[in-house]
Amino acid sequence: MASTTVELEEFIHCLICDAENDGQAVVCSTCFAPLVLAEQADQEGQDPCITTVLGDSNVGKTVYLGFLLDMLAKRAGDFEAIPKGAYSINLQQSVIHHLAARTFPPKTPADVDQWHWAYYQVCDHRNKDRWIDLVMPDMAGEALAAEVDAPNTYQVIGKLLRKSAGTLLLVDAGIAALGSPGPDFFALKLLTYLDQLYAVKRRRKVSSPVAVVLCKGDYCPQCFDDPRAFAKTNLSRTWNFCESRFAKVEFFAASVVGSLGFINDDDDNVISVPLHTAPRGILEPFEWIVKHL
Amino acid sequence: MTQSKRAADFSPRGSQDDHDAGARDSARTEVRGSQSSAPNAVGTTPVQCDQVIYTSLRSGAGQGYRIAAASPGLTPAEKADITRRSPSHDGLCEASADADGLAYYPLSSGRWCLAQSCAAGIEHTGRGGHRVFTRAIILAAEDRAAFDFDPITMLMAMNEAGLSDVELDPPAELPTGLLQPGSALSAPSEVADCWNQSAPAMADALDVLLNGKQLVLIAGDDPVNAMWSLIASLPISLRASTSVSCNLKFSMGRCLSLNIVADDATRLRRLLRGQPITCIDPNDHQPAADHHAGAWTEMVGQRWAQGQISDLIHLTAQASAEGSAADFDAIAELFVELETLDQRSAAELVEMLRRLGPGDGGCAVGPKLATHVGSRVAERLSEQASSMSSDEAWKTGTELADAYLQAWVARSLLAAPLVACLEKVVASRPTDVTQFVVGLLESAVAVNPGILVSLDAPLQNLLRRIASSFTPTDLADARAMSKLLRRWHVFLPHHEVAGHLADRFSGRRSKRTRI
């Protein structure tokens, strides 16, 4: 009878922090990122492009990323995407499943080992059938806020962003349109954090592409008309900082939900219910990022 | 809004044993006595602590989980530590509305954080699940001595001080809290039951902790008592450095020394693969065939099996010196030997004393335990001396002299059995004993010039007793003895000695007998 012997590597280096780990480990013992990413990068023979989705808690990172991955898997636009491993599908499955049930997906826990990670091979047919390996984690907004406030609280975030080829910065356009400075300040904090991470000299701008995505556009449809003008008006601090420090930056509007209902829960909280989905502007920021990678 | 609900309820799952409570109090008193340098080591001086609230709230600073309120004494680094370790959405093992959890861990500043978490209503963003509310106290590392370094005792003090209430609209700044050290309870009998129901798994779990490794214990049925039994089984010195989480969903970023969880075992085993963390599931535990529990673990297991909780707490409180698993095993062996002191020979007792010293191959058990064991052994040796033969007493006395010179335990403890042995010999060999004692005292002073006469009072008194009952054989004998004794300021009673000599040598009495 034929037998097969699988020899496990004695050590494996984390794709995110390069720490050496036991060959059998599932997550990195230093930054807690999944080691399957490193295994797959090894198989492909090249480091993937890491694209990070940033934003405050409850801004819609999970929903945006879930829908983006789902659209890529459905060959939206001129993209063809192949998920590498079943774990890459968990996020989009969860998001689609929950929205189909007219609920938003659960909050992403701040514990790094509970984040969803997606590893996709994406082919851009409009760009000479160029294939890119993409790694996209769904980070918790709380973890991002904590890391920005006190760097190294979550080591993985800093290390991930240093390796990122591009960033999607999500801002709650609905709240910003109401005149709240909160989204503007949080976006500004994230951008200054990025600026410090890349630590380029004052006269040089950060070359990594940053797509500022005005989320929840269904709350303020006017942001779709001219996202740049919307940002200049409602996110002036962010706008100014982008102009000063980032060489490749663009503004987009996006929304996933077509219409919302509102109910009160048992604790009298007002809860929004996604009645149906009508994704709009999901793919454009990604297209722009891929173009500038 | 202050809700009447408390952040968590880790009160004992069972009745209170008054006898044990008393024993625990006495054990605590002893520990505090040994920690004289600790600011709150004595009395009932309240312990000051800072406070933190970490939960998910809508505020001007944003929404989501973050530190909602804190005492002004917290540093940014401490806040970052607490943020990283506190459970956020779906962070509790149970999904019910009355779920709770605990975490107890050191901060980078050196202070320690004790955090209670609980479900506090529905997550306000409508994304499912319960809001997790965490309220924590931060206290200086040395202040924990006032609670025997026991997180459950601290937790009860926290509850009694009213620092556990759920506040969903807290003020930005929380006041400094005061904890009463005297509010501790003892482990109820249900804790022993919890250990005994899974004794092999719990013993292995304790071995893991004694070896300084990280442990995840899947204790779905009774996590609080499982945590309690393991904490109560640790030597107090190890307890002081053991961090704990209970009922919080396991996360690599929150992995502490002891993690009691009710998680899915399959998920956990997968997550822990290749990590230096041991996972034990009492419901599916198979001890390794070649594994032998250490002496400490065996001693603890016996105490739990026999329901001797107060004895266990007393013993663990004695082990106040830091050490390895081997050191704790040596301590346990000493404890076991202490129980059979009556059956030990004098040579074995002296050997026990030798092991208390820091000498070659000796076990450094710490001054507190050395004093405790040393006093018991010395007491037993003193009792045995009365029934020894002269030769045996001389031999034991000379061996004890070694202990005395090298100070295996406090000299004041050794003087009593030493004197008891020598007194058995002094009637037949007064000069030898005198020479021995004088030589011993001089050697002791040569080794340590700081020795005070008061420490050697029993030996000085022995010399005085020898002097008062000395019967010389001749004048030279009297002169030699007098010369010896004078070196330690003890003088022969000249008239009596002269009388003795006159009686012995009647008719040959000189005009003046100078001794």
PDB file of C-alpha atoms in Angstrom, chain A residues 32-284:
ATOM      1  CA  PHE A  32      -1.242  36.368  16.756  1.00  0.00           C
ATOM      2  CA  ALA A  33      -1.740  36.627  12.990  1.00  0.00           C
ATOM      3  CA  PRO A  34      -2.658  33.318  11.300  1.00  0.00           C
ATOM      4  CA  LEU A  35       0.375  31.424  10.069  1.00  0.00           C
ATOM      5  CA  VAL A  36      -1.548  29.938   7.177  1.00  0.00           C
ATOM      6  CA  LEU A  37      -0.892  33.238   5.391  1.00  0.00           C
ATOM      7  CA  ALA A  38       2.833  32.557   5.509  1.00  0.00           C
ATOM      8  CA  GLU A  39       2.332  28.993   4.333  1.00  0.00           C
ATOM      9  CA  GLN A  40       0.343  30.166   1.338  1.00  0.00           C
ATOM     10  CA  ALA A  41       2.799  32.925   0.534  1.00  0.00           C
ATOM     11  CA  ASP A  42       5.500  30.233   0.595  1.00  0.00           C
ATOM     12  CA  GLN A  43       3.495  28.097  -1.795  1.00  0.00           C
ATOM     13  CA  GLU A  44       3.024  31.008  -4.183  1.00  0.00           C
ATOM     14  CA  GLY A  45       6.692  31.885  -3.929  1.00  0.00           C
ATOM     15  CA  GLN A  46       6.100  35.584  -3.443  1.00  0.00           C
ATOM     16  CA  ASP A  47       4.995  37.925  -0.703  1.00  0.00           C
ATOM     17  CA  PRO A  48       1.392  39.054  -1.190  1.00  0.00           C
ATOM     18  CA  CYS A  49       0.251  42.654  -1.341  1.00  0.00           C
ATOM     19  CA  ILE A  50      -1.362  43.478   1.955  1.00  0.00           C
ATOM     20  CA  THR A  51      -4.270  45.882   1.718  1.00  0.00           C
ATOM     21  CA  THR A  52      -5.670  47.168   4.978  1.00  0.00           C
ATOM     22  CA  VAL A  53      -9.120  48.480   5.703  1.00  0.00           C
ATOM     23  CA  LEU A  54      -9.064  51.066   8.488  1.00  0.00           C
ATOM     24  CA  GLY A  55     -11.827  52.916  10.258  1.00  0.00           C
ATOM     25  CA  ASP A  56     -13.547  53.610  13.550  1.00  0.00           C
ATOM     26  CA  SER A  57     -15.681  51.104  15.381  1.00  0.00           C
ATOM     27  CA  ASN A  58     -19.075  50.609  13.700  1.00  0.00           C
ATOM     28  CA  VAL A  59     -18.083  52.497  10.555  1.00  0.00           C
ATOM     29  CA  GLY A  60     -18.790  49.450   8.403  1.00  0.00           C
ATOM     30  CA  LYS A  61     -15.402  47.821   7.784  1.00  0.00           C
ATOM     31  CA  THR A  62     -16.710  44.270   8.079  1.00  0.00           C
ATOM     32  CA  VAL A  63     -19.679  44.898   5.781  1.00  0.00           C
ATOM     33  CA  TYR A  64     -17.571  46.761   3.222  1.00  0.00           C
ATOM     34  CA  LEU A  65     -14.851  44.121   3.158  1.00  0.00           C
ATOM     35  CA  GLY A  66     -17.361  41.271   3.085  1.00  0.00           C
ATOM     36  CA  PHE A  67     -19.184  42.786   0.130  1.00  0.00           C
ATOM     37  CA  LEU A  68     -15.959  43.651  -1.667  1.00  0.00           C
ATOM     38  CA  LEU A  69     -14.724  40.062  -1.382  1.00  0.00           C
ATOM     39  CA  ASP A  70     -18.098  38.745  -2.456  1.00  0.00           C
ATOM     40  CA  MET A  71     -18.165  40.988  -5.506  1.00  0.00           C
ATOM     41  CA  LEU A  72     -14.655  39.939  -6.429  1.00  0.00           C
ATOM     42  CA  ALA A  73     -15.648  36.297  -6.045  1.00  0.00           C
ATOM     43  CA  LYS A  74     -18.580  37.013  -8.374  1.00  0.00           C
ATOM     44  CA  ARG A  75     -16.210  38.492 -10.979  1.00  0.00           C
ATOM     45  CA  ALA A  76     -17.541  42.013 -10.630  1.00  0.00           C
ATOM     46  CA  GLY A  77     -16.025  44.542 -12.985  1.00  0.00           C
ATOM     47  CA  ASP A  78     -13.017  43.142 -14.764  1.00  0.00           C
ATOM     48  CA  PHE A  79     -11.700  41.293 -11.767  1.00  0.00           C
ATOM     49  CA  GLU A  80     -11.368  37.611 -11.235  1.00  0.00           C
ATOM     50  CA  ALA A  81     -10.648  36.528  -7.689  1.00  0.00           C
ATOM     51  CA  ILE A  82      -9.669  33.156  -6.282  1.00  0.00           C
ATOM     52  CA  PRO A  83      -9.871  32.690  -2.523  1.00  0.00           C
ATOM     53  CA  LYS A  84      -6.931  30.769  -1.108  1.00  0.00           C
ATOM     54  CA  GLY A  85      -8.308  28.544   1.572  1.00  0.00           C
ATOM     55  CA  ALA A  86     -11.746  28.183   3.065  1.00  0.00           C
ATOM     56  CA  TYR A  87     -10.887  30.599   5.852  1.00  0.00           C
ATOM     57  CA  SER A  88     -10.799  33.383   3.238  1.00  0.00           C
ATOM     58  CA  ILE A  89     -14.494  32.870   2.564  1.00  0.00           C
ATOM     59  CA  ASN A  90     -15.680  33.043   6.174  1.00  0.00           C
ATOM     60  CA  LEU A  91     -15.940  36.814   6.261  1.00  0.00           C
ATOM     61  CA  GLN A  92     -17.956  37.253   3.068  1.00  0.00           C
ATOM     62  CA  GLN A  93     -20.158  34.318   4.029  1.00  0.00           C
ATOM     63  CA  SER A  94     -20.892  35.828   7.431  1.00  0.00           C
ATOM     64  CA  VAL A  95     -21.667  39.267   5.987  1.00  0.00           C
ATOM     65  CA  ILE A  96     -23.907  37.983   3.195  1.00  0.00           C
ATOM     66  CA  HIS A  97     -25.661  35.585   5.536  1.00  0.00           C
ATOM     67  CA  HIS A  98     -26.415  38.253   8.138  1.00  0.00           C
ATOM     68  CA  LEU A  99     -27.560  40.890   5.671  1.00  0.00           C
ATOM     69  CA  ALA A 100     -29.794  38.350   3.978  1.00  0.00           C
ATOM     70  CA  ALA A 101     -31.313  37.823   7.425  1.00  0.00           C
ATOM     71  CA  ARG A 102     -31.753  41.601   7.737  1.00  0.00           C
ATOM     72  CA  THR A 103     -29.200  42.028  10.483  1.00  0.00           C
ATOM     73  CA  PHE A 104     -25.774  43.528  10.489  1.00  0.00           C
ATOM     74  CA  PRO A 105     -22.912  41.097  11.148  1.00  0.00           C
ATOM     75  CA  PRO A 106     -21.618  40.845  14.745  1.00  0.00           C
ATOM     76  CA  LYS A 107     -19.013  43.273  15.939  1.00  0.00           C
ATOM     77  CA  THR A 108     -15.458  42.156  15.251  1.00  0.00           C
ATOM     78  CA  PRO A 109     -13.838  41.197  18.572  1.00  0.00           C
ATOM     79  CA  ALA A 110     -10.737  43.119  19.542  1.00  0.00           C
ATOM     80  CA  ASP A 111      -8.855  39.840  20.080  1.00  0.00           C
ATOM     81  CA  VAL A 112      -6.508  39.463  17.135  1.00  0.00           C
ATOM     82  CA  ASP A 113      -6.861  35.684  16.936  1.00  0.00           C
ATOM     83  CA  GLN A 114     -10.582  36.122  16.258  1.00  0.00           C
ATOM     84  CA  TRP A 115     -10.231  38.437  13.278  1.00  0.00           C
ATOM     85  CA  HIS A 116     -11.154  37.232   9.822  1.00  0.00           C
ATOM     86  CA  TRP A 117      -8.352  37.227   7.278  1.00  0.00           C
ATOM     87  CA  ALA A 118      -8.805  36.795   3.570  1.00  0.00           C
ATOM     88  CA  TYR A 119      -6.114  35.687   1.128  1.00  0.00           C
ATOM     89  CA  TYR A 120      -7.156  36.162  -2.490  1.00  0.00           C
ATOM     90  CA  GLN A 121      -5.462  35.950  -5.838  1.00  0.00           C
ATOM     91  CA  VAL A 122      -6.953  38.703  -7.945  1.00  0.00           C
ATOM     92  CA  CYS A 123      -6.586  39.073 -11.689  1.00  0.00           C
ATOM     93  CA  ASP A 124      -7.147  42.483 -13.236  1.00  0.00           C
ATOM     94  CA  HIS A 125      -8.241  41.740 -16.800  1.00  0.00           C
ATOM     95  CA  ARG A 126      -8.113  45.398 -17.743  1.00  0.00           C
ATOM     96  CA  ASN A 127      -4.449  45.527 -16.804  1.00  0.00           C
ATOM     97  CA  LYS A 128      -2.896  42.846 -19.001  1.00  0.00           C
ATOM     98  CA  ASP A 129      -4.344  40.026 -16.898  1.00  0.00           C
ATOM     99  CA  ARG A 130      -2.101  41.029 -14.008  1.00  0.00           C
ATOM    100  CA  TRP A 131      -2.381  38.683 -11.001  1.00  0.00           C
ATOM    101  CA  ILE A 132      -1.964  40.042  -7.481  1.00  0.00           C
ATOM    102  CA  ASP A 133      -1.967  38.138  -4.228  1.00  0.00           C
ATOM    103  CA  LEU A 134      -4.001  40.125  -1.742  1.00  0.00           C
ATOM    104  CA  VAL A 135      -4.233  39.723   2.024  1.00  0.00           C
ATOM    105  CA  MET A 136      -6.978  41.661   3.742  1.00  0.00           C
ATOM    106  CA  PRO A 137      -7.674  41.408   7.469  1.00  0.00           C
ATOM    107  CA  ASP A 138     -10.895  42.577   9.050  1.00  0.00           C
ATOM    108  CA  MET A 139      -9.563  44.490  12.033  1.00  0.00           C
ATOM    109  CA  ALA A 140     -11.611  45.606  15.005  1.00  0.00           C
ATOM    110  CA  GLY A 141     -12.211  49.340  15.191  1.00  0.00           C
ATOM    111  CA  GLU A 142     -11.551  49.235  18.933  1.00  0.00           C
ATOM    112  CA  ALA A 143      -8.128  47.733  18.328  1.00  0.00           C
ATOM    113  CA  LEU A 144      -7.329  50.415  15.749  1.00  0.00           C
ATOM    114  CA  ALA A 145      -8.459  53.165  18.115  1.00  0.00           C
ATOM    115  CA  ALA A 146      -6.366  51.744  20.934  1.00  0.00           C
ATOM    116  CA  GLU A 147      -3.318  51.359  18.710  1.00  0.00           C
ATOM    117  CA  VAL A 148      -3.608  54.890  17.382  1.00  0.00           C
ATOM    118  CA  ASP A 149      -3.971  56.291  20.902  1.00  0.00           C
ATOM    119  CA  ALA A 150      -1.100  54.217  22.323  1.00  0.00           C
ATOM    120  CA  PRO A 151       1.133  52.698  19.643  1.00  0.00           C
ATOM    121  CA  ASN A 152       2.155  49.063  20.228  1.00  0.00           C
ATOM    122  CA  THR A 153      -0.993  48.246  22.171  1.00  0.00           C
ATOM    123  CA  TYR A 154      -1.726  45.888  19.279  1.00  0.00           C
ATOM    124  CA  GLN A 155       1.634  45.053  17.751  1.00  0.00           C
ATOM    125  CA  VAL A 156       0.049  43.369  14.778  1.00  0.00           C
ATOM    126  CA  ILE A 157      -1.522  46.585  13.525  1.00  0.00           C
ATOM    127  CA  GLY A 158       1.708  48.528  13.286  1.00  0.00           C
ATOM    128  CA  LYS A 159       3.505  45.611  11.652  1.00  0.00           C
ATOM    129  CA  LEU A 160       0.648  45.013   9.247  1.00  0.00           C
ATOM    130  CA  LEU A 161       0.483  48.646   8.177  1.00  0.00           C
ATOM    131  CA  ARG A 162       4.235  48.799   7.655  1.00  0.00           C
ATOM    132  CA  LYS A 163       3.850  45.943   5.191  1.00  0.00           C
ATOM    133  CA  SER A 164       0.718  47.322   3.571  1.00  0.00           C
ATOM    134  CA  ALA A 165       0.845  48.181  -0.101  1.00  0.00           C
ATOM    135  CA  GLY A 166      -2.355  50.187   0.089  1.00  0.00           C
ATOM    136  CA  THR A 167      -4.945  51.417   2.553  1.00  0.00           C
ATOM    137  CA  LEU A 168      -8.686  51.839   2.420  1.00  0.00           C
ATOM    138  CA  LEU A 169      -9.693  54.389   5.053  1.00  0.00           C
ATOM    139  CA  LEU A 170     -13.392  54.199   5.852  1.00  0.00           C
ATOM    140  CA  VAL A 171     -15.165  57.258   7.244  1.00  0.00           C
ATOM    141  CA  ASP A 172     -18.776  57.462   8.403  1.00  0.00           C
ATOM    142  CA  ALA A 173     -20.206  59.948   5.932  1.00  0.00           C
ATOM    143  CA  GLY A 174     -23.620  59.856   7.590  1.00  0.00           C
ATOM    144  CA  ILE A 175     -22.284  61.200  10.878  1.00  0.00           C
ATOM    145  CA  ALA A 176     -19.929  63.618   9.151  1.00  0.00           C
ATOM    146  CA  ALA A 177     -22.817  65.032   7.103  1.00  0.00           C
ATOM    147  CA  LEU A 178     -24.655  65.803  10.359  1.00  0.00           C
ATOM    148  CA  GLY A 179     -21.796  68.119  11.306  1.00  0.00           C
ATOM    149  CA  SER A 180     -20.117  65.855  13.849  1.00  0.00           C
ATOM    150  CA  PRO A 181     -16.346  66.320  13.892  1.00  0.00           C
ATOM    151  CA  GLY A 182     -15.839  62.754  15.247  1.00  0.00           C
ATOM    152  CA  PRO A 183     -15.260  60.987  11.904  1.00  0.00           C
ATOM    153  CA  ASP A 184     -12.950  63.766  10.747  1.00  0.00           C
ATOM    154  CA  PHE A 185     -10.827  63.550  13.889  1.00  0.00           C
ATOM    155  CA  PHE A 186     -10.624  59.764  13.833  1.00  0.00           C
ATOM    156  CA  ALA A 187      -9.626  59.726  10.151  1.00  0.00           C
ATOM    157  CA  LEU A 188      -7.026  62.377  10.903  1.00  0.00           C
ATOM    158  CA  LYS A 189      -5.640  60.276  13.756  1.00  0.00           C
ATOM    159  CA  LEU A 190      -5.359  57.235  11.525  1.00  0.00           C
ATOM    160  CA  LEU A 191      -3.631  59.219   8.813  1.00  0.00           C
ATOM    161  CA  THR A 192      -1.131  60.744  11.235  1.00  0.00           C
ATOM    162  CA  TYR A 193      -0.465  57.253  12.538  1.00  0.00           C
ATOM    163  CA  LEU A 194       0.211  56.078   8.978  1.00  0.00           C
ATOM    164  CA  ASP A 195       2.384  59.107   8.341  1.00  0.00           C
ATOM    165  CA  GLN A 196       4.448  58.324  11.430  1.00  0.00           C
ATOM    166  CA  LEU A 197       4.732  54.673  10.492  1.00  0.00           C
ATOM    167  CA  TYR A 198       6.111  55.435   7.075  1.00  0.00           C
ATOM    168  CA  ALA A 199       8.220  58.196   8.639  1.00  0.00           C
ATOM    169  CA  VAL A 200       9.249  59.905   5.441  1.00  0.00           C
ATOM    170  CA  LYS A 201      10.948  63.271   5.544  1.00  0.00           C
ATOM    171  CA  ARG A 202       8.786  66.336   5.821  1.00  0.00           C
ATOM    172  CA  ARG A 203       9.274  67.477   2.249  1.00  0.00           C
ATOM    173  CA  ARG A 204       8.448  64.066   0.810  1.00  0.00           C
ATOM    174  CA  LYS A 205       4.960  62.662   0.775  1.00  0.00           C
ATOM    175  CA  VAL A 206       3.892  59.151   1.645  1.00  0.00           C
ATOM    176  CA  SER A 207       3.797  57.195  -1.593  1.00  0.00           C
ATOM    177  CA  SER A 208       1.538  54.361  -0.444  1.00  0.00           C
ATOM    178  CA  PRO A 209      -1.966  54.780  -1.956  1.00  0.00           C
ATOM    179  CA  VAL A 210      -4.774  55.716   0.408  1.00  0.00           C
ATOM    180  CA  ALA A 211      -8.416  55.523  -0.685  1.00  0.00           C
ATOM    181  CA  VAL A 212     -10.698  57.455   1.649  1.00  0.00           C
ATOM    182  CA  VAL A 213     -14.085  55.758   1.446  1.00  0.00           C
ATOM    183  CA  LEU A 214     -17.127  57.749   2.573  1.00  0.00           C
ATOM    184  CA  CYS A 215     -19.207  54.917   3.999  1.00  0.00           C
ATOM    185  CA  LYS A 216     -22.916  54.724   4.632  1.00  0.00           C
ATOM    186  CA  GLY A 217     -23.557  56.915   1.638  1.00  0.00           C
ATOM    187  CA  ASP A 218     -27.229  55.925   1.825  1.00  0.00           C
ATOM    188  CA  TYR A 219     -27.531  58.327   4.799  1.00  0.00           C
ATOM    189  CA  CYS A 220     -26.259  61.253   2.686  1.00  0.00           C
ATOM    190  CA  PRO A 221     -26.642  60.503  -1.031  1.00  0.00           C
ATOM    191  CA  GLN A 222     -25.069  63.866  -1.887  1.00  0.00           C
ATOM    192  CA  CYS A 223     -21.646  62.398  -1.123  1.00  0.00           C
ATOM    193  CA  PHE A 224     -21.905  60.292  -4.292  1.00  0.00           C
ATOM    194  CA  ASP A 225     -22.182  63.410  -6.458  1.00  0.00           C
ATOM    195  CA  ASP A 226     -18.742  64.688  -5.607  1.00  0.00           C
ATOM    196  CA  PRO A 227     -16.894  62.786  -2.893  1.00  0.00           C
ATOM    197  CA  ARG A 228     -13.941  65.164  -2.971  1.00  0.00           C
ATOM    198  CA  ALA A 229     -16.178  68.180  -2.443  1.00  0.00           C
ATOM    199  CA  PHE A 230     -18.003  66.343   0.339  1.00  0.00           C
ATOM    200  CA  ALA A 231     -14.718  65.536   2.052  1.00  0.00           C
ATOM    201  CA  LYS A 232     -13.404  69.062   1.612  1.00  0.00           C
ATOM    202  CA  THR A 233     -16.537  70.399   3.263  1.00  0.00           C
ATOM    203  CA  ASN A 234     -17.260  67.858   5.976  1.00  0.00           C
ATOM    204  CA  LEU A 235     -13.818  66.342   6.599  1.00  0.00           C
ATOM    205  CA  SER A 236     -11.685  69.400   6.174  1.00  0.00           C
ATOM    206  CA  ARG A 237      -8.933  68.340   8.590  1.00  0.00           C
ATOM    207  CA  THR A 238      -8.577  64.992   6.863  1.00  0.00           C
ATOM    208  CA  TRP A 239      -8.650  66.620   3.453  1.00  0.00           C
ATOM    209  CA  ASN A 240      -5.931  69.085   4.359  1.00  0.00           C
ATOM    210  CA  PHE A 241      -3.693  66.445   5.898  1.00  0.00           C
ATOM    211  CA  CYS A 242      -4.092  64.190   2.865  1.00  0.00           C
ATOM    212  CA  GLU A 243      -3.092  67.013   0.605  1.00  0.00           C
ATOM    213  CA  SER A 244      -0.048  67.782   2.715  1.00  0.00           C
ATOM    214  CA  ARG A 245       1.286  64.315   3.377  1.00  0.00           C
ATOM    215  CA  PHE A 246       0.001  61.741   0.891  1.00  0.00           C
ATOM    216  CA  ALA A 247       1.045  61.600  -2.757  1.00  0.00           C
ATOM    217  CA  LYS A 248      -1.622  59.128  -3.835  1.00  0.00           C
ATOM    218  CA  VAL A 249      -4.958  59.768  -2.236  1.00  0.00           C
ATOM    219  CA  GLU A 250      -8.470  59.653  -3.605  1.00  0.00           C
ATOM    220  CA  PHE A 251     -11.960  60.020  -2.154  1.00  0.00           C
ATOM    221  CA  PHE A 252     -14.861  57.656  -2.870  1.00  0.00           C
ATOM    222  CA  ALA A 253     -18.408  57.257  -1.682  1.00  0.00           C
ATOM    223  CA  ALA A 254     -19.888  53.853  -0.962  1.00  0.00           C
ATOM    224  CA  SER A 255     -22.958  52.243   0.504  1.00  0.00           C
ATOM    225  CA  VAL A 256     -24.208  48.722   0.903  1.00  0.00           C
ATOM    226  CA  VAL A 257     -27.667  49.096   2.323  1.00  0.00           C
ATOM    227  CA  GLY A 258     -30.555  50.078   0.053  1.00  0.00           C
ATOM    228  CA  SER A 259     -33.037  50.968   2.748  1.00  0.00           C
ATOM    229  CA  LEU A 260     -33.039  50.877   6.511  1.00  0.00           C
ATOM    230  CA  GLY A 261     -35.716  50.340   9.117  1.00  0.00           C
ATOM    231  CA  PHE A 262     -35.403  51.322  12.749  1.00  0.00           C
ATOM    232  CA  ILE A 263     -36.610  49.489  15.835  1.00  0.00           C
ATOM    233  CA  ASN A 264     -36.112  49.763  19.569  1.00  0.00           C
ATOM    234  CA  ASP A 265     -34.477  46.855  21.364  1.00  0.00           C
ATOM    235  CA  ASP A 266     -35.303  45.634  24.887  1.00  0.00           C
ATOM    236  CA  ASP A 267     -32.915  48.222  26.372  1.00  0.00           C
ATOM    237  CA  ASP A 268     -34.585  50.999  24.314  1.00  0.00           C
ATOM    238  CA  ASN A 269     -31.612  51.377  22.005  1.00  0.00           C
ATOM    239  CA  VAL A 270     -32.500  52.466  18.468  1.00  0.00           C
ATOM    240  CA  ILE A 271     -31.375  49.676  16.187  1.00  0.00           C
ATOM    241  CA  SER A 272     -31.084  49.962  12.419  1.00  0.00           C
ATOM    242  CA  VAL A 273     -32.299  47.070  10.334  1.00  0.00           C
ATOM    243  CA  PRO A 274     -30.990  46.609   6.779  1.00  0.00           C
ATOM    244  CA  LEU A 275     -34.154  45.945   4.802  1.00  0.00           C
ATOM    245  CA  HIS A 276     -32.372  45.277   1.542  1.00  0.00           C
ATOM    246  CA  THR A 277     -28.906  45.650   0.112  1.00  0.00           C
ATOM    247  CA  ALA A 278     -27.980  47.808  -2.859  1.00  0.00           C
ATOM    248  CA  PRO A 279     -24.186  47.934  -3.026  1.00  0.00           C
ATOM    249  CA  ARG A 280     -22.885  51.078  -4.596  1.00  0.00           C
ATOM    250  CA  GLY A 281     -19.325  52.306  -4.961  1.00  0.00           C
ATOM    251  CA  ILE A 282     -17.792  49.192  -3.348  1.00  0.00           C
ATOM    252  CA  LEU A 283     -15.443  48.184  -6.117  1.00  0.00           C
ATOM    253  CA  GLU A 284     -14.166  51.593  -7.198  1.00  0.00           C
TER     254      GLU A 284
END
